[in-house]
């Protein structure tokens, strides 16, 4: 049920700042929250870790803990992920293990509502017999049972975040970890900090809604209970992570939860800052939540009557939930013309009229309700138009659901152990043991005749290779709906049992990455050929449009510099893509943020040329022409010979491209996004050219397009390049590891090419064929210089001849908008695949 899980996706805080700067606002950083009482603990480590502008103090560093008024009681040990194969943040490479009842104790000075965040990541370390995924334990605090029978085994191989809101009085605040019977408990990191005032108010009774639609207005004392965050949704907008959120919260897009996507459209991005009034601040929700929305699809001619938009959420059965619905009218053109209905379970309706809250457009407000769930475990929330409204539409900006935990937890007692304290054991695990025994017996009977060896720590329970399960095909579903038609290459379809065999039944040891679509495994065919297998969580519809698009596009392409799709599987509610294995990973990994040796200038030019050839084929060589729409260094993959292959076609748009443009909702990755496309929503192949220009700057400078750790003027790579040009300090731009290698003439041509790609107006940019020619010429100049007499090639001496791009401030948030298009392509050439192929596997700016 928990949806606020962390992924290896990091969106910089300064990226959001630059996005807001694009709309002439510097307000975000100035109002960044500084909690008066705060503790950030890196558990099981003596080292401090910086994560999303927070300093997590190692709990083995006794002096720091004493100064931070934190103590640890109960017997415990530490463990480290020595292989670090997961690529997880260093915050998740250590853990503290408790084999008896133990607690962290925090000194609280200010009375108020506090965030308590518990971070869990079940890595397995070869240096210890402890498998963290087998832990089974309870967590309680402040008299409440927060987690009961908790185990990370049921979660995918990524960090898990459990967030609670608690009212804590001054004094000692203890968080207890209580192992179940012979098991143990663990924790990777803890956050405790005071929430901003009025984040949740108890001043007025809340409306209490039952599944049958009954209501009363007497629900009080919500802050006397503990609240578990279940969902935090940015409706119509992109994902937000702690890197760019003032309270370090996660907001996820709503596409996974919307029941009827055809009834909704994304509202245009609001260009101005929300008009906050009174005590309402961006700590309630970030600007970007209120600058984006979904509204009713009033242009859907197939509907005689407008359909309500409905979102559906899995929640705890028979539990009370605090539901906060966020609104900000960014769609009306004049005041007091729009009112609509908010529905819960279709049996409860509430009129929403923003002008009951404010006399201006774009004023944020929210509605809090206490909603009881029924025994279905589903909560449906809808919006719909009203007959008495001048505008027949409705909108929604954001949504939060928190479970109200009523169960009180007894405070564990303490036994002496080396001046520490121990607690009373809580609970039993007999039911869990019985269930595990049954599961093992079933799996043994199903798999005993199969070659693939079951792996007890796989990210999802193994699916039987023979019999059972649904034969339902997601791709067939899409064909029925008309989204795929006859363009699907069914010759690439693979049986699930073959994929089980090549991945050793999704052996955890073969896990090599994770992205927004799912987990990636290294696989091997029976003939020894290596592949990368990307698997979405079974039964999930997340990424279904991308899955369809990737199959349709890559099954039609044949080119040496484009990724190769070897096969796919859509059996038993699975979404699996199989690619040729790319040994060297992504271009970005070889430029920065890894320990790989730096590429030479000649190698960088050859990689850029290969990627340009792939894009040029997409634009002109494939049937109908295709715009990639998400060109970036993480989508350029390298094989063992460092041959570049363009990957990730989930956002691609298929032509014909001889038209001047294609009008479409803006999609892509900020930092690489064409500013002209962003403004006009008119996509052309020159948008790919712009993004490729940003990649060229990455190659030259060996740094990301957005780096929030630098001074403000250096955060945006293209802007920094412009500043360096004006100051005559172009040597500041070039990666020091290649400074002495670059021939001045080759560098000059490379810079000129980059400048042309980054022109503000698409008509002023070259096509990819011209870019390819210029890069090949730059390589020829470099090779001629290498064959000639060595000479001094000081970058400073040649800097006067360089022309740097004239780049305006442009959107630069390292995240992606939702996807929904399905492109197609043709054959010719050859292709590829990778250890983190398709979209994004383990890359920091992955969607």
PDB file of N, CA, C and O in Angstrom, residues 469-500:
ATOM      1  N   UNK A 469      -1.808 -18.296 -13.515  1.00  0.00           N
ATOM      2  CA  UNK A 469      -1.618 -16.949 -14.038  1.00  0.00           C
ATOM      3  C   UNK A 469      -2.550 -16.674 -15.190  1.00  0.00           C
ATOM      4  O   UNK A 469      -3.181 -17.532 -15.765  1.00  0.00           O
ATOM      5  N   UNK A 470      -2.601 -15.402 -15.537  1.00  0.00           N
ATOM      6  CA  UNK A 470      -3.475 -14.976 -16.628  1.00  0.00           C
ATOM      7  C   UNK A 470      -2.720 -14.958 -17.921  1.00  0.00           C
ATOM      8  O   UNK A 470      -1.570 -14.609 -17.994  1.00  0.00           O
ATOM      9  N   UNK A 471      -3.405 -15.325 -18.986  1.00  0.00           N
ATOM     10  CA  UNK A 471      -2.811 -15.209 -20.313  1.00  0.00           C
ATOM     11  C   UNK A 471      -3.140 -13.884 -20.937  1.00  0.00           C
ATOM     12  O   UNK A 471      -2.879 -13.632 -22.098  1.00  0.00           O
ATOM     13  N   UNK A 472      -3.710 -13.020 -20.169  1.00  0.00           N
ATOM     14  CA  UNK A 472      -4.096 -11.688 -20.636  1.00  0.00           C
ATOM     15  C   UNK A 472      -2.901 -10.939 -21.205  1.00  0.00           C
ATOM     16  O   UNK A 472      -1.835 -10.913 -20.636  1.00  0.00           O
ATOM     17  N   UNK A 473      -3.070 -10.341 -22.361  1.00  0.00           N
ATOM     18  CA  UNK A 473      -1.988  -9.617 -23.026  1.00  0.00           C
ATOM     19  C   UNK A 473      -2.265  -8.141 -23.044  1.00  0.00           C
ATOM     20  O   UNK A 473      -3.273  -7.690 -23.559  1.00  0.00           O
ATOM     21  N   UNK A 474      -1.363  -7.376 -22.441  1.00  0.00           N
ATOM     22  CA  UNK A 474      -1.526  -5.924 -22.440  1.00  0.00           C
ATOM     23  C   UNK A 474      -1.407  -5.359 -23.841  1.00  0.00           C
ATOM     24  O   UNK A 474      -2.089  -4.415 -24.211  1.00  0.00           O
ATOM     25  N   UNK A 475      -0.496  -5.937 -24.628  1.00  0.00           N
ATOM     26  CA  UNK A 475      -0.326  -5.438 -25.991  1.00  0.00           C
ATOM     27  C   UNK A 475      -1.572  -5.701 -26.807  1.00  0.00           C
ATOM     28  O   UNK A 475      -2.026  -4.877 -27.587  1.00  0.00           O
ATOM     29  N   UNK A 476      -2.197  -6.893 -26.618  1.00  0.00           N
ATOM     30  CA  UNK A 476      -3.439  -7.196 -27.311  1.00  0.00           C
ATOM     31  C   UNK A 476      -4.521  -6.231 -26.891  1.00  0.00           C
ATOM     32  O   UNK A 476      -5.316  -5.766 -27.706  1.00  0.00           O
ATOM     33  N   UNK A 477      -4.564  -5.924 -25.604  1.00  0.00           N
ATOM     34  CA  UNK A 477      -5.517  -4.932 -25.119  1.00  0.00           C
ATOM     35  C   UNK A 477      -5.366  -3.632 -25.868  1.00  0.00           C
ATOM     36  O   UNK A 477      -6.326  -3.021 -26.308  1.00  0.00           O
ATOM     37  N   UNK A 478      -4.126  -3.188 -25.987  1.00  0.00           N
ATOM     38  CA  UNK A 478      -3.890  -1.938 -26.686  1.00  0.00           C
ATOM     39  C   UNK A 478      -4.328  -2.009 -28.128  1.00  0.00           C
ATOM     40  O   UNK A 478      -4.819  -1.044 -28.704  1.00  0.00           O
ATOM     41  N   UNK A 479      -4.163  -3.177 -28.754  1.00  0.00           N
ATOM     42  CA  UNK A 479      -4.580  -3.322 -30.131  1.00  0.00           C
ATOM     43  C   UNK A 479      -6.085  -3.216 -30.245  1.00  0.00           C
ATOM     44  O   UNK A 479      -6.606  -2.594 -31.154  1.00  0.00           O
ATOM     45  N   UNK A 480      -6.780  -3.825 -29.288  1.00  0.00           N
ATOM     46  CA  UNK A 480      -8.236  -3.728 -29.316  1.00  0.00           C
ATOM     47  C   UNK A 480      -8.685  -2.279 -29.222  1.00  0.00           C
ATOM     48  O   UNK A 480      -9.670  -1.874 -29.810  1.00  0.00           O
ATOM     49  N   UNK A 481      -7.970  -1.505 -28.460  1.00  0.00           N
ATOM     50  CA  UNK A 481      -8.348  -0.115 -28.278  1.00  0.00           C
ATOM     51  C   UNK A 481      -7.886   0.765 -29.425  1.00  0.00           C
ATOM     52  O   UNK A 481      -8.091   1.969 -29.396  1.00  0.00           O
ATOM     53  N   UNK A 482      -7.190   0.195 -30.362  1.00  0.00           N
ATOM     54  CA  UNK A 482      -6.799   0.949 -31.527  1.00  0.00           C
ATOM     55  C   UNK A 482      -5.527   1.713 -31.385  1.00  0.00           C
ATOM     56  O   UNK A 482      -5.160   2.477 -32.261  1.00  0.00           O
ATOM     57  N   UNK A 483      -4.788   1.536 -30.308  1.00  0.00           N
ATOM     58  CA  UNK A 483      -3.580   2.313 -30.111  1.00  0.00           C
ATOM     59  C   UNK A 483      -2.370   1.699 -30.769  1.00  0.00           C
ATOM     60  O   UNK A 483      -1.380   2.363 -30.988  1.00  0.00           O
ATOM     61  N   UNK A 484      -2.443   0.390 -31.080  1.00  0.00           N
ATOM     62  CA  UNK A 484      -1.291  -0.287 -31.652  1.00  0.00           C
ATOM     63  C   UNK A 484      -1.525  -0.754 -33.077  1.00  0.00           C
ATOM     64  O   UNK A 484      -0.644  -0.733 -33.909  1.00  0.00           O
ATOM     65  N   UNK A 485      -2.725  -1.203 -33.359  1.00  0.00           N
ATOM     66  CA  UNK A 485      -3.032  -1.635 -34.703  1.00  0.00           C
ATOM     67  C   UNK A 485      -2.161  -2.790 -35.145  1.00  0.00           C
ATOM     68  O   UNK A 485      -1.757  -3.638 -34.377  1.00  0.00           O
ATOM     69  N   UNK A 486      -1.852  -2.831 -36.436  1.00  0.00           N
ATOM     70  CA  UNK A 486      -1.081  -3.939 -36.997  1.00  0.00           C
ATOM     71  C   UNK A 486       0.402  -3.648 -37.022  1.00  0.00           C
ATOM     72  O   UNK A 486       1.165  -4.391 -37.620  1.00  0.00           O
ATOM     73  N   UNK A 487       0.847  -2.569 -36.383  1.00  0.00           N
ATOM     74  CA  UNK A 487       2.252  -2.192 -36.444  1.00  0.00           C
ATOM     75  C   UNK A 487       3.127  -2.989 -35.484  1.00  0.00           C
ATOM     76  O   UNK A 487       4.340  -2.882 -35.503  1.00  0.00           O
ATOM     77  N   UNK A 488       2.504  -3.764 -34.589  1.00  0.00           N
ATOM     78  CA  UNK A 488       3.276  -4.508 -33.601  1.00  0.00           C
ATOM     79  C   UNK A 488       3.955  -5.705 -34.242  1.00  0.00           C
ATOM     80  O   UNK A 488       3.347  -6.464 -34.979  1.00  0.00           O
ATOM     81  N   UNK A 489       5.235  -5.867 -33.961  1.00  0.00           N
ATOM     82  CA  UNK A 489       6.001  -6.997 -34.492  1.00  0.00           C
ATOM     83  C   UNK A 489       5.864  -8.168 -33.538  1.00  0.00           C
ATOM     84  O   UNK A 489       6.611  -8.306 -32.572  1.00  0.00           O
ATOM     85  N   UNK A 490       4.866  -9.037 -33.795  1.00  0.00           N
ATOM     86  CA  UNK A 490       4.627 -10.156 -32.894  1.00  0.00           C
ATOM     87  C   UNK A 490       5.728 -11.201 -32.960  1.00  0.00           C
ATOM     88  O   UNK A 490       5.806 -12.091 -32.127  1.00  0.00           O
ATOM     89  N   UNK A 491       6.596 -11.123 -33.989  1.00  0.00           N
ATOM     90  CA  UNK A 491       7.701 -12.055 -34.079  1.00  0.00           C
ATOM     91  C   UNK A 491       8.712 -11.885 -32.968  1.00  0.00           C
ATOM     92  O   UNK A 491       9.547 -12.767 -32.741  1.00  0.00           O
ATOM     93  N   UNK A 492       8.671 -10.767 -32.251  1.00  0.00           N
ATOM     94  CA  UNK A 492       9.590 -10.527 -31.151  1.00  0.00           C
ATOM     95  C   UNK A 492       9.042 -11.012 -29.807  1.00  0.00           C
ATOM     96  O   UNK A 492       9.726 -10.922 -28.797  1.00  0.00           O
ATOM     97  N   UNK A 493       7.802 -11.481 -29.785  1.00  0.00           N
ATOM     98  CA  UNK A 493       7.200 -11.883 -28.518  1.00  0.00           C
ATOM     99  C   UNK A 493       7.876 -13.139 -27.985  1.00  0.00           C
ATOM    100  O   UNK A 493       8.115 -14.094 -28.719  1.00  0.00           O
ATOM    101  N   UNK A 494       8.195 -13.133 -26.681  1.00  0.00           N
ATOM    102  CA  UNK A 494       8.907 -14.237 -26.048  1.00  0.00           C
ATOM    103  C   UNK A 494       8.065 -14.811 -24.919  1.00  0.00           C
ATOM    104  O   UNK A 494       7.390 -14.060 -24.203  1.00  0.00           O
ATOM    105  N   UNK A 495       8.121 -16.129 -24.707  1.00  0.00           N
ATOM    106  CA  UNK A 495       7.396 -16.721 -23.565  1.00  0.00           C
ATOM    107  C   UNK A 495       8.057 -16.339 -22.245  1.00  0.00           C
ATOM    108  O   UNK A 495       9.278 -16.185 -22.162  1.00  0.00           O
ATOM    109  N   UNK A 496       7.250 -16.233 -21.236  1.00  0.00           N
ATOM    110  CA  UNK A 496       7.752 -15.828 -19.932  1.00  0.00           C
ATOM    111  C   UNK A 496       8.751 -16.833 -19.375  1.00  0.00           C
ATOM    112  O   UNK A 496       9.717 -16.478 -18.694  1.00  0.00           O
ATOM    113  N   UNK A 497       8.543 -18.130 -19.678  1.00  0.00           N
ATOM    114  CA  UNK A 497       9.453 -19.149 -19.160  1.00  0.00           C
ATOM    115  C   UNK A 497      10.873 -18.964 -19.693  1.00  0.00           C
ATOM    116  O   UNK A 497      11.852 -19.229 -18.989  1.00  0.00           O
ATOM    117  N   UNK A 498      11.003 -18.487 -20.961  1.00  0.00           N
ATOM    118  CA  UNK A 498      12.334 -18.231 -21.511  1.00  0.00           C
ATOM    119  C   UNK A 498      13.037 -17.112 -20.756  1.00  0.00           C
ATOM    120  O   UNK A 498      14.244 -17.161 -20.499  1.00  0.00           O
ATOM    121  N   UNK A 499      12.279 -16.092 -20.390  1.00  0.00           N
ATOM    122  CA  UNK A 499      12.862 -14.958 -19.673  1.00  0.00           C
ATOM    123  C   UNK A 499      13.223 -15.369 -18.254  1.00  0.00           C
ATOM    124  O   UNK A 499      14.238 -14.939 -17.699  1.00  0.00           O
ATOM    125  N   UNK A 500      12.400 -16.215 -17.644  1.00  0.00           N
ATOM    126  CA  UNK A 500      12.753 -16.751 -16.329  1.00  0.00           C
ATOM    127  C   UNK A 500      14.088 -17.493 -16.386  1.00  0.00           C
ATOM    128  O   UNK A 500      14.930 -17.349 -15.500  1.00  0.00           O
TER     129      UNK A 500
END
